[in-house]
Short mmCIF file of C-alpha atoms in Angstrom, two decimals:
data_model
loop_
_atom_site.label_atom_id
_atom_site.label_comp_id
_atom_site.label_asym_id
_atom_site.label_seq_id
_atom_site.Cartn_x
_atom_site.Cartn_y
_atom_site.Cartn_z
CA MET A 1 -20.02 -20.09 -16.08
CA ILE A 2 -16.40 -19.09 -15.52
CA PRO A 3 -15.12 -16.03 -17.37
CA VAL A 4 -12.44 -16.76 -19.92
CA THR A 5 -8.96 -16.03 -18.62
CA SER A 6 -6.57 -14.53 -21.12
CA LYS A 7 -3.22 -12.86 -20.81
CA PRO A 8 -3.93 -9.13 -20.71
CA ALA A 9 -1.91 -6.16 -21.73
CA GLY A 10 -2.17 -4.79 -18.23
CA GLY A 11 0.46 -6.81 -16.37
CA PHE A 12 3.49 -4.87 -15.27
CA ALA A 13 6.31 -7.30 -15.92
CA LEU A 14 7.34 -8.15 -19.45
CA PRO A 15 5.72 -11.40 -20.65
CA GLY A 16 7.84 -14.48 -21.10
CA LEU A 17 10.54 -13.52 -18.63
CA SER A 18 9.53 -15.68 -15.67
CA THR A 19 12.00 -18.47 -15.02
CA ALA A 20 11.34 -22.02 -16.12
CA ARG A 21 11.89 -23.19 -12.55
CA THR A 22 9.18 -20.85 -11.23
CA ASP A 23 6.78 -21.91 -13.97
CA SER A 24 7.40 -25.58 -13.23
CA ALA A 25 6.86 -25.09 -9.50
CA ALA A 26 3.68 -23.09 -10.15
CA CYS A 27 2.28 -25.81 -12.41
CA ALA A 28 3.07 -28.47 -9.83
CA ALA A 29 1.30 -26.43 -7.14
CA LEU A 30 -1.79 -25.84 -9.28
CA GLU A 31 -1.96 -29.53 -10.13
CA GLY A 32 -1.72 -30.48 -6.45
CA ARG A 33 1.74 -32.10 -6.71
CA ARG A 34 3.20 -29.55 -4.26
CA THR A 35 1.57 -28.94 -0.90
CA GLY A 36 1.94 -26.72 2.13
CA VAL A 37 4.34 -23.78 2.06
CA ALA A 38 6.11 -25.19 -1.01
CA ALA A 39 2.88 -24.85 -2.99
CA LEU A 40 2.42 -21.21 -1.98
CA LEU A 41 5.97 -20.02 -2.69
CA PRO A 42 5.73 -19.79 -6.53
CA PHE A 43 2.80 -17.39 -6.15
CA VAL A 44 4.24 -15.15 -3.43
CA GLY A 45 4.77 -11.60 -4.66
CA PRO A 46 1.61 -9.66 -5.58
CA ALA A 47 0.38 -9.15 -2.02
CA VAL A 48 3.91 -8.42 -0.80
CA ILE A 49 4.22 -5.65 -3.37
CA ALA A 50 0.76 -4.30 -2.56
CA SER A 51 1.58 -4.29 1.16
CA ILE A 52 4.17 -1.57 0.57
CA GLY A 53 1.28 0.85 0.05
CA TYR A 54 0.34 0.26 3.70
CA MET A 55 3.81 1.14 5.00
CA ASP A 56 4.52 4.31 3.03
CA PRO A 57 5.76 7.60 4.58
CA GLY A 58 2.16 8.84 4.81
CA ASN A 59 1.56 6.12 7.40
CA PHE A 60 4.62 7.29 9.33
CA ALA A 61 3.15 10.78 9.68
CA THR A 62 -0.30 9.68 10.88
CA ASN A 63 0.93 6.88 13.15
CA ILE A 64 3.51 9.08 14.87
CA GLN A 65 0.86 11.71 15.49
CA ALA A 66 -1.54 9.08 16.89
CA GLY A 67 0.99 7.51 19.25
CA ALA A 68 2.42 10.82 20.45
CA ALA A 69 -0.96 12.39 21.18
CA TYR A 70 -2.99 9.43 22.44
CA GLY A 71 -0.58 6.67 23.36
CA TYR A 72 -2.07 3.23 22.75
CA ARG A 73 -5.69 4.39 22.59
CA LEU A 74 -5.94 4.36 18.78
CA LEU A 75 -4.35 0.95 18.23
CA TRP A 76 -7.79 -0.53 17.55
CA VAL A 77 -8.19 1.84 14.60
CA VAL A 78 -4.99 0.51 13.04
CA LEU A 79 -6.18 -3.07 13.53
CA ALA A 80 -9.63 -2.38 12.03
CA ALA A 81 -8.19 -0.51 9.04
CA ASN A 82 -5.79 -3.38 8.37
CA ALA A 83 -8.64 -5.92 8.44
CA ILE A 84 -10.59 -3.90 5.86
CA ALA A 85 -7.44 -3.60 3.75
CA MET A 86 -7.05 -7.39 3.76
CA LEU A 87 -10.62 -7.79 2.52
CA PHE A 88 -10.29 -5.37 -0.38
CA GLN A 89 -6.84 -6.54 -1.46
CA ALA A 90 -8.14 -10.12 -1.51
CA MET A 91 -11.07 -8.93 -3.63
CA SER A 92 -8.70 -7.18 -6.05
CA ALA A 93 -6.48 -10.25 -6.41
CA LYS A 94 -9.47 -12.53 -6.93
CA LEU A 95 -10.84 -10.23 -9.62
CA GLY A 96 -7.57 -10.45 -11.54
CA ILE A 97 -7.25 -14.22 -11.14
CA VAL A 98 -10.81 -15.03 -12.22
CA THR A 99 -11.16 -12.59 -15.11
CA GLY A 100 -7.57 -12.41 -16.31
CA ARG A 101 -7.92 -8.62 -16.44
CA ASN A 102 -7.03 -5.85 -14.02
CA LEU A 103 -9.48 -3.50 -12.32
CA ALA A 104 -8.74 -0.58 -14.65
CA GLU A 105 -9.35 -2.72 -17.76
CA LEU A 106 -12.64 -4.00 -16.41
CA CYS A 107 -13.75 -0.47 -15.57
CA ARG A 108 -12.96 0.55 -19.15
CA ASP A 109 -14.98 -2.37 -20.53
CA ARG A 110 -17.99 -2.10 -18.20
CA PHE A 111 -18.51 1.59 -17.41
CA PRO A 112 -19.57 4.55 -19.63
CA ALA A 113 -16.77 6.48 -21.33
CA PRO A 114 -17.19 9.68 -19.26
CA VAL A 115 -16.90 7.63 -16.07
CA VAL A 116 -13.81 5.86 -17.38
CA TRP A 117 -12.07 9.10 -18.33
CA GLY A 118 -12.97 10.63 -14.98
CA MET A 119 -11.59 7.62 -13.12
CA TRP A 120 -8.38 7.68 -15.15
CA ILE A 121 -7.76 11.41 -14.60
CA ALA A 122 -8.52 11.06 -10.89
CA SER A 123 -6.19 8.06 -10.67
CA GLU A 124 -3.34 9.97 -12.31
CA ILE A 125 -3.84 12.85 -9.86
CA ALA A 126 -3.82 10.31 -7.04
CA ALA A 127 -0.58 8.85 -8.42
CA MET A 128 1.05 12.27 -8.14
CA ALA A 129 -0.30 12.76 -4.62
CA THR A 130 0.93 9.31 -3.61
CA ASP A 131 4.35 9.95 -5.09
CA LEU A 132 4.54 13.26 -3.24
CA ALA A 133 4.41 11.57 0.17
CA GLU A 134 6.60 8.65 -0.85
CA PHE A 135 9.24 10.73 -2.58
CA LEU A 136 9.44 13.36 0.15
CA GLY A 137 9.64 10.65 2.82
CA GLY A 138 12.56 8.96 1.07
CA ALA A 139 14.29 12.28 0.45
CA LEU A 140 13.89 13.34 4.07
CA ALA A 141 15.35 10.03 5.26
CA PHE A 142 18.29 10.28 2.83
CA GLY A 143 18.93 13.82 4.04
CA LEU A 144 18.89 12.95 7.74
CA LEU A 145 20.76 9.66 7.37
CA CYS A 146 23.49 10.90 5.01
CA HIS A 147 23.52 14.59 6.03
CA LEU A 148 22.29 15.73 2.61
CA SER A 149 20.10 18.64 1.62
CA LEU A 150 16.47 17.79 0.89
CA PHE A 151 17.05 18.44 -2.80
CA ALA A 152 20.05 16.07 -2.87
CA GLY A 153 17.98 13.51 -0.98
CA MET A 154 15.31 13.71 -3.67
CA ILE A 155 17.87 13.05 -6.40
CA ALA A 156 19.23 10.07 -4.43
CA THR A 157 15.68 8.73 -3.99
CA ALA A 158 15.03 9.08 -7.72
CA PHE A 159 18.19 7.13 -8.60
CA ALA A 160 17.41 4.38 -6.07
CA THR A 161 13.86 4.05 -7.39
CA CYS A 162 14.96 3.82 -11.02
CA ALA A 163 17.63 1.25 -10.13
CA ILE A 164 15.02 -1.05 -8.57
CA LEU A 165 12.57 -0.51 -11.43
CA ALA A 166 15.32 -1.51 -13.87
CA LEU A 167 15.06 -5.04 -12.47
CA GLU A 168 11.81 -5.37 -14.42
CA ARG A 169 13.89 -6.09 -17.51
CA ARG A 170 14.97 -9.35 -15.89
CA GLY A 171 11.37 -10.42 -15.20
CA PHE A 172 8.91 -10.12 -12.38
CA ARG A 173 10.78 -12.39 -9.94
CA PRO A 174 13.91 -10.20 -9.42
CA LEU A 175 11.72 -7.12 -8.97
CA GLU A 176 9.49 -8.91 -6.47
CA ALA A 177 12.52 -10.25 -4.60
CA ALA A 178 13.96 -6.74 -4.26
CA ILE A 179 10.68 -5.30 -3.01
CA GLY A 180 10.19 -8.27 -0.69
CA ALA A 181 13.64 -7.66 0.78
CA LEU A 182 12.73 -4.01 1.42
CA VAL A 183 9.52 -5.11 3.15
CA GLY A 184 11.63 -7.37 5.35
CA VAL A 185 13.94 -4.47 6.22
CA ILE A 186 10.99 -2.31 7.30
CA GLY A 187 9.60 -5.12 9.43
CA ALA A 188 12.99 -5.83 11.02
CA CYS A 189 13.54 -2.16 11.82
CA TYR A 190 10.25 -1.86 13.66
CA LEU A 191 10.77 -5.13 15.47
CA GLY A 192 14.02 -3.59 16.67
CA GLU A 193 12.19 -0.40 17.68
CA LEU A 194 9.76 -2.42 19.79
CA LEU A 195 12.64 -4.19 21.52
CA ILE A 196 14.39 -0.89 22.27
CA ALA A 197 11.38 1.19 23.32
CA PRO A 198 9.86 0.13 26.68
CA GLN A 199 6.23 -0.95 26.24
CA ASP A 200 3.24 -1.53 28.49
CA TRP A 201 2.11 -4.70 26.73
CA ARG A 202 -1.00 -5.14 28.87
CA ALA A 203 -2.25 -1.65 28.02
CA ALA A 204 -1.40 -2.18 24.35
CA ALA A 205 -3.39 -5.43 24.25
CA PHE A 206 -6.35 -3.73 25.94
CA HIS A 207 -6.49 -0.82 23.49
CA LEU A 208 -6.00 -3.16 20.56
CA VAL A 209 -9.47 -4.65 21.08
CA VAL A 210 -11.39 -1.98 23.03
CA PRO A 211 -12.55 0.91 20.79
CA GLN A 212 -12.01 4.35 22.28
CA ILE A 213 -12.12 7.87 20.85
CA PRO A 214 -11.05 10.26 23.64
CA ASP A 215 -12.05 13.52 21.93
CA HIS A 216 -12.79 15.23 18.62
CA ALA A 217 -9.12 15.61 17.73
CA ALA A 218 -8.65 11.87 18.23
CA LEU A 219 -11.47 11.23 15.77
CA THR A 220 -9.70 13.37 13.19
CA ILE A 221 -6.47 11.42 13.70
CA ALA A 222 -8.36 8.12 13.53
CA VAL A 223 -9.87 9.16 10.22
CA GLY A 224 -6.38 10.07 9.04
CA ILE A 225 -5.11 6.60 9.95
CA VAL A 226 -7.89 4.96 7.95
CA GLY A 227 -7.47 7.38 5.06
CA ALA A 228 -3.74 6.66 4.88
CA THR A 229 -4.29 2.89 5.03
CA ILE A 230 -6.58 2.01 2.11
CA MET A 231 -4.68 3.24 -0.95
CA PRO A 232 -6.36 3.60 -4.39
CA HIS A 233 -3.32 2.57 -6.39
CA THR A 234 -2.84 -0.75 -4.59
CA LEU A 235 -6.39 -1.82 -5.49
CA TYR A 236 -5.63 -1.28 -9.18
CA LEU A 237 -2.15 -2.76 -8.95
CA HIS A 238 -2.94 -6.00 -7.12
CA SER A 239 -5.43 -7.13 -9.76
CA GLY A 240 -2.75 -6.58 -12.40
CA LEU A 241 0.08 -8.32 -10.57
CA THR A 242 -1.84 -11.59 -10.32
CA GLN A 243 -1.68 -11.87 -14.11
CA ASP A 244 2.09 -12.32 -14.14
CA ARG A 245 1.72 -15.88 -12.88
CA THR A 246 1.14 -19.22 -14.57
CA PRO A 247 -2.57 -19.05 -15.54
CA PRO A 248 -4.92 -21.74 -14.20
CA ARG A 249 -6.11 -24.27 -16.79
CA ASP A 250 -9.42 -25.25 -15.20
CA ASP A 251 -11.80 -24.40 -12.40
CA ALA A 252 -10.03 -26.58 -9.81
CA GLN A 253 -6.71 -24.81 -10.46
CA ARG A 254 -8.42 -21.42 -10.40
CA ARG A 255 -9.94 -22.13 -6.98
CA ARG A 256 -6.59 -23.33 -5.69
CA LEU A 257 -4.92 -20.15 -6.97
CA VAL A 258 -7.52 -17.97 -5.22
CA ARG A 259 -6.80 -19.83 -1.96
CA PHE A 260 -3.05 -19.27 -2.38
CA SER A 261 -3.71 -15.58 -3.03
CA ASN A 262 -5.87 -15.20 0.08
CA ARG A 263 -3.19 -16.78 2.24
CA GLU A 264 -0.52 -14.47 0.85
CA VAL A 265 -2.75 -11.45 1.50
CA VAL A 266 -3.18 -12.46 5.14
CA VAL A 267 0.58 -12.91 5.65
CA ALA A 268 1.74 -9.82 3.72
CA LEU A 269 -0.84 -7.44 5.10
CA GLY A 270 -0.43 -9.01 8.52
CA LEU A 271 3.19 -7.84 8.38
CA ALA A 272 2.05 -4.40 7.23
CA GLY A 273 -0.39 -4.29 10.14
CA PHE A 274 2.41 -5.21 12.56
CA VAL A 275 4.56 -2.37 11.21
CA ASN A 276 1.75 0.16 11.62
CA LEU A 277 0.97 -1.02 15.14
CA ALA A 278 4.68 -0.85 15.97
CA MET A 279 4.85 2.72 14.65
CA VAL A 280 2.07 3.82 17.01
CA MET A 281 3.56 1.92 19.96
CA MET A 282 7.04 3.32 19.37
CA ALA A 283 5.64 6.87 19.15
CA SER A 284 3.64 6.27 22.32
CA SER A 285 6.72 5.11 24.22
CA ALA A 286 8.99 7.87 22.95
CA PHE A 287 6.74 10.92 22.67
CA HIS A 288 3.41 10.51 24.52
CA LEU A 289 4.62 11.82 27.87
CA GLY A 290 7.41 14.14 26.77
CA ALA A 291 6.24 15.47 23.38
CA PRO A 292 2.52 14.73 22.86
CA GLY A 293 2.24 17.38 20.16
CA MET A 294 4.78 15.66 17.90
CA THR A 295 3.67 15.82 14.24
CA ASP A 296 6.84 16.44 12.22
CA ILE A 297 8.86 13.43 11.00
CA GLY A 298 12.18 15.27 11.16
CA ASP A 299 11.49 16.46 14.69
CA ALA A 300 10.43 12.92 15.60
CA TYR A 301 13.86 11.62 14.60
CA ARG A 302 15.70 14.40 16.43
CA THR A 303 13.64 13.76 19.57
CA LEU A 304 13.91 9.99 19.30
CA VAL A 305 17.72 9.89 19.51
CA PRO A 306 18.10 11.44 22.99
CA VAL A 307 15.05 9.55 24.32
CA LEU A 308 15.73 6.01 23.05
CA GLY A 309 19.32 6.28 21.81
CA PRO A 310 21.09 6.47 18.43
CA ALA A 311 20.21 2.88 17.50
CA ALA A 312 16.49 3.68 17.64
CA GLY A 313 17.06 6.79 15.54
CA ALA A 314 19.05 4.86 12.95
CA LEU A 315 16.38 2.15 12.70
CA PHE A 316 13.72 4.83 12.27
CA LEU A 317 15.59 6.48 9.40
CA VAL A 318 16.40 3.18 7.67
CA ALA A 319 12.73 2.19 7.86
CA LEU A 320 11.62 5.59 6.52
CA LEU A 321 14.18 5.47 3.71
CA THR A 322 13.24 1.92 2.75
CA SER A 323 9.56 2.84 2.91
CA GLY A 324 10.00 5.90 0.70
CA VAL A 325 12.05 4.15 -1.98
CA SER A 326 9.99 0.95 -2.11
CA SER A 327 6.62 2.72 -2.09
CA SER A 328 7.85 5.02 -4.84
CA VAL A 329 8.69 1.96 -6.94
CA VAL A 330 5.26 0.45 -6.30
CA GLY A 331 3.57 3.75 -7.11
CA THR A 332 5.26 3.81 -10.51
CA MET A 333 4.18 0.22 -11.16
CA ALA A 334 0.60 1.10 -10.23
CA GLY A 335 0.67 4.09 -12.55
CA GLN A 336 1.65 1.86 -15.45
CA VAL A 337 -1.20 -0.56 -14.71
CA VAL A 338 -3.70 2.30 -14.44
CA MET A 339 -2.67 3.92 -17.71
CA GLN A 340 -2.54 0.64 -19.63
CA GLY A 341 -5.89 -0.43 -18.24
CA PHE A 342 -7.85 2.77 -18.76
CA ILE A 343 -6.43 4.08 -22.05
CA HIS A 344 -4.25 1.22 -23.35
CA ARG A 345 -1.11 3.35 -23.37
CA ARG A 346 2.24 2.71 -21.71
CA LEU A 347 4.86 5.35 -20.93
CA PRO A 348 8.54 4.59 -20.46
CA VAL A 349 9.25 4.25 -16.74
CA TRP A 350 11.59 7.25 -16.70
CA VAL A 351 8.92 9.47 -18.27
CA ARG A 352 6.30 8.47 -15.70
CA ARG A 353 8.88 8.87 -12.96
CA ALA A 354 9.70 12.39 -14.15
CA VAL A 355 6.07 13.48 -14.43
CA THR A 356 4.92 12.21 -11.04
CA VAL A 357 7.81 13.71 -9.05
CA VAL A 358 7.24 17.25 -10.34
CA PRO A 359 4.95 18.13 -7.38
CA ALA A 360 7.58 16.89 -4.93
CA PHE A 361 10.28 19.08 -6.45
CA ALA A 362 7.83 21.99 -6.46
CA VAL A 363 7.20 21.55 -2.72
CA VAL A 364 10.94 21.72 -2.01
CA ALA A 365 11.55 24.62 -4.40
CA LEU A 366 8.76 26.67 -2.80
CA GLY A 367 10.04 25.95 0.70
CA CYS A 368 6.83 24.26 1.87
CA ASP A 369 6.72 22.24 5.08
CA VAL A 370 7.44 18.63 4.08
CA THR A 371 5.26 16.92 6.68
CA ARG A 372 2.30 19.23 5.97
CA ALA A 373 2.67 18.49 2.26
CA MET A 374 2.65 14.75 2.98
CA VAL A 375 -0.53 15.07 5.06
CA ALA A 376 -2.15 17.19 2.34
CA SER A 377 -1.41 14.46 -0.19
CA GLN A 378 -3.47 12.05 1.91
CA VAL A 379 -6.43 14.44 1.63
CA VAL A 380 -6.13 14.31 -2.16
CA LEU A 381 -6.20 10.51 -1.99
CA SER A 382 -9.40 10.75 0.04
CA PHE A 383 -11.16 12.29 -2.96
CA VAL A 384 -10.09 9.44 -5.24
CA LEU A 385 -10.45 6.44 -2.94
CA PRO A 386 -14.23 5.92 -3.32
CA MET A 387 -13.89 5.31 -7.08
CA PRO A 388 -11.81 2.09 -7.06
CA MET A 389 -13.50 0.82 -3.89
CA ILE A 390 -17.01 1.14 -5.31
CA ALA A 391 -15.92 -0.17 -8.72
CA LEU A 392 -14.24 -3.19 -7.12
CA LEU A 393 -17.32 -3.93 -5.04
CA MET A 394 -19.65 -3.63 -8.04
CA LEU A 395 -17.54 -5.82 -10.32
CA SER A 396 -16.87 -8.46 -7.66
CA ALA A 397 -20.61 -8.88 -7.10
CA ARG A 398 -21.55 -9.28 -10.79
CA GLU A 399 -22.05 -12.81 -12.08
CA ASP A 400 -21.49 -11.72 -15.68
CA VAL A 401 -17.98 -10.66 -14.61
CA MET A 402 -17.05 -13.21 -11.94
CA GLY A 403 -19.27 -16.15 -12.88
CA ALA A 404 -19.47 -18.68 -10.05
CA TYR A 405 -16.89 -16.61 -8.16
CA ALA A 406 -19.22 -13.63 -7.70
CA MET A 407 -19.18 -12.32 -4.16
CA ARG A 408 -21.89 -13.89 -2.00
CA MET A 409 -24.43 -11.82 -0.12
CA PRO A 410 -22.90 -12.02 3.41
CA LEU A 411 -19.54 -10.83 2.10
CA ARG A 412 -21.26 -8.19 -0.04
CA ILE A 413 -22.86 -6.79 3.09
CA VAL A 414 -19.54 -6.72 4.95
CA ALA A 415 -17.66 -5.16 2.02
CA GLY A 416 -20.50 -2.71 1.38
CA ALA A 417 -20.56 -1.61 5.01
CA ALA A 418 -16.78 -1.20 4.97
CA THR A 419 -17.02 0.85 1.78
CA VAL A 420 -19.68 3.13 3.24
CA ALA A 421 -17.63 3.53 6.42
CA ILE A 422 -14.39 4.29 4.58
CA VAL A 423 -16.04 6.72 2.17
CA GLY A 424 -17.82 8.44 5.06
CA LEU A 425 -14.63 8.71 7.10
CA ASN A 426 -12.69 10.06 4.16
CA ALA A 427 -15.43 12.60 3.46
CA TYR A 428 -15.11 13.67 7.09
CA LEU A 429 -11.34 13.95 6.72
CA VAL A 430 -11.75 16.22 3.70
CA TRP A 431 -14.35 18.33 5.50
CA ALA A 432 -12.17 18.61 8.61
CA ALA A 433 -9.18 19.65 6.52
CA PHE A 434 -11.04 22.65 5.12
CA ALA A 435 -13.24 23.46 8.13
#
């Protein structure tokens, strides 16, 4: 039996605003009248938006540290983390497509009230922690690129974020196009970095597939890479974004839509994986021999310019700025989905924006180290991450939720092992942070 698909209250974009052309193309694709890339295009967007969570400023901090300290030797960790991310984002999208509801809504319907309230509160705390890294990253990039104070950079980041979010009023397509363009900018910047920075491609290929943990400190950094990769808010968000598409009318269309979604996940998160690998490789080329202790993003930029030239420094700042602004937009979208799903309430975007950036302004006002604050925010996320991962795994395996689309045993074992590994690694990260 297939669960009934209905238009939920949890989608982010306003209903009825998708263009007639997009709807027509989507219907043609679901009916099999469009094939190949043309069939996939009307459904591109959800995974692209979710992929921003895998390229946020928190990833910059951990990847720079990994490349500077250990060169290429932790590339395999980035690859493994990206593969797990693909699996769970595909699970989240499939859950939304099959049930017509997002992960937060299903948790509210299926779990006891105390669990639901706990998950919602934890998710809101995670939203603030996520915004802290994203907002500070964007502000730091604005400050370095435009010679502004950190406070002025934060105000500029806030205005840029709100301007992009305002596109929601025109429907989901303009918003997705803007975020997709920002993803393209990040990818182009790091492609440029790889072309500028000299690389030992043979060594990079070797360490991409041969696991190696040189010492205890490398294990801590590896755990940090994994902890900064799987983001709680993208698991909630992706299941909600799939609902802003033309709904399938029958089982054949539903299966076709799941296939389209899986392909988009592979492409979008493949790009995110490339960016993360490029971050580590660039840091290895620029800092591993001359500055292996590099951990600060601002210092990384100031060191990068004399080592690789001003073009490399400019590309780094543009990528960081784009990452900070776009991930801040996506974080706000995820917060809306979480609140609507768990408690059926929706705040105006500017109110949510104001609430979640308070910690970032507090960090600047108190004179705290920006990079340390960004790393600390990843520790907070480590506490929250097990909740959506376990919930997603449980719901995806239940036939009363997914019907014939329930996860089969081999994939349950793989996803379960990945969940145990991620939860264990994040627990280690938390322990190491306070040890």
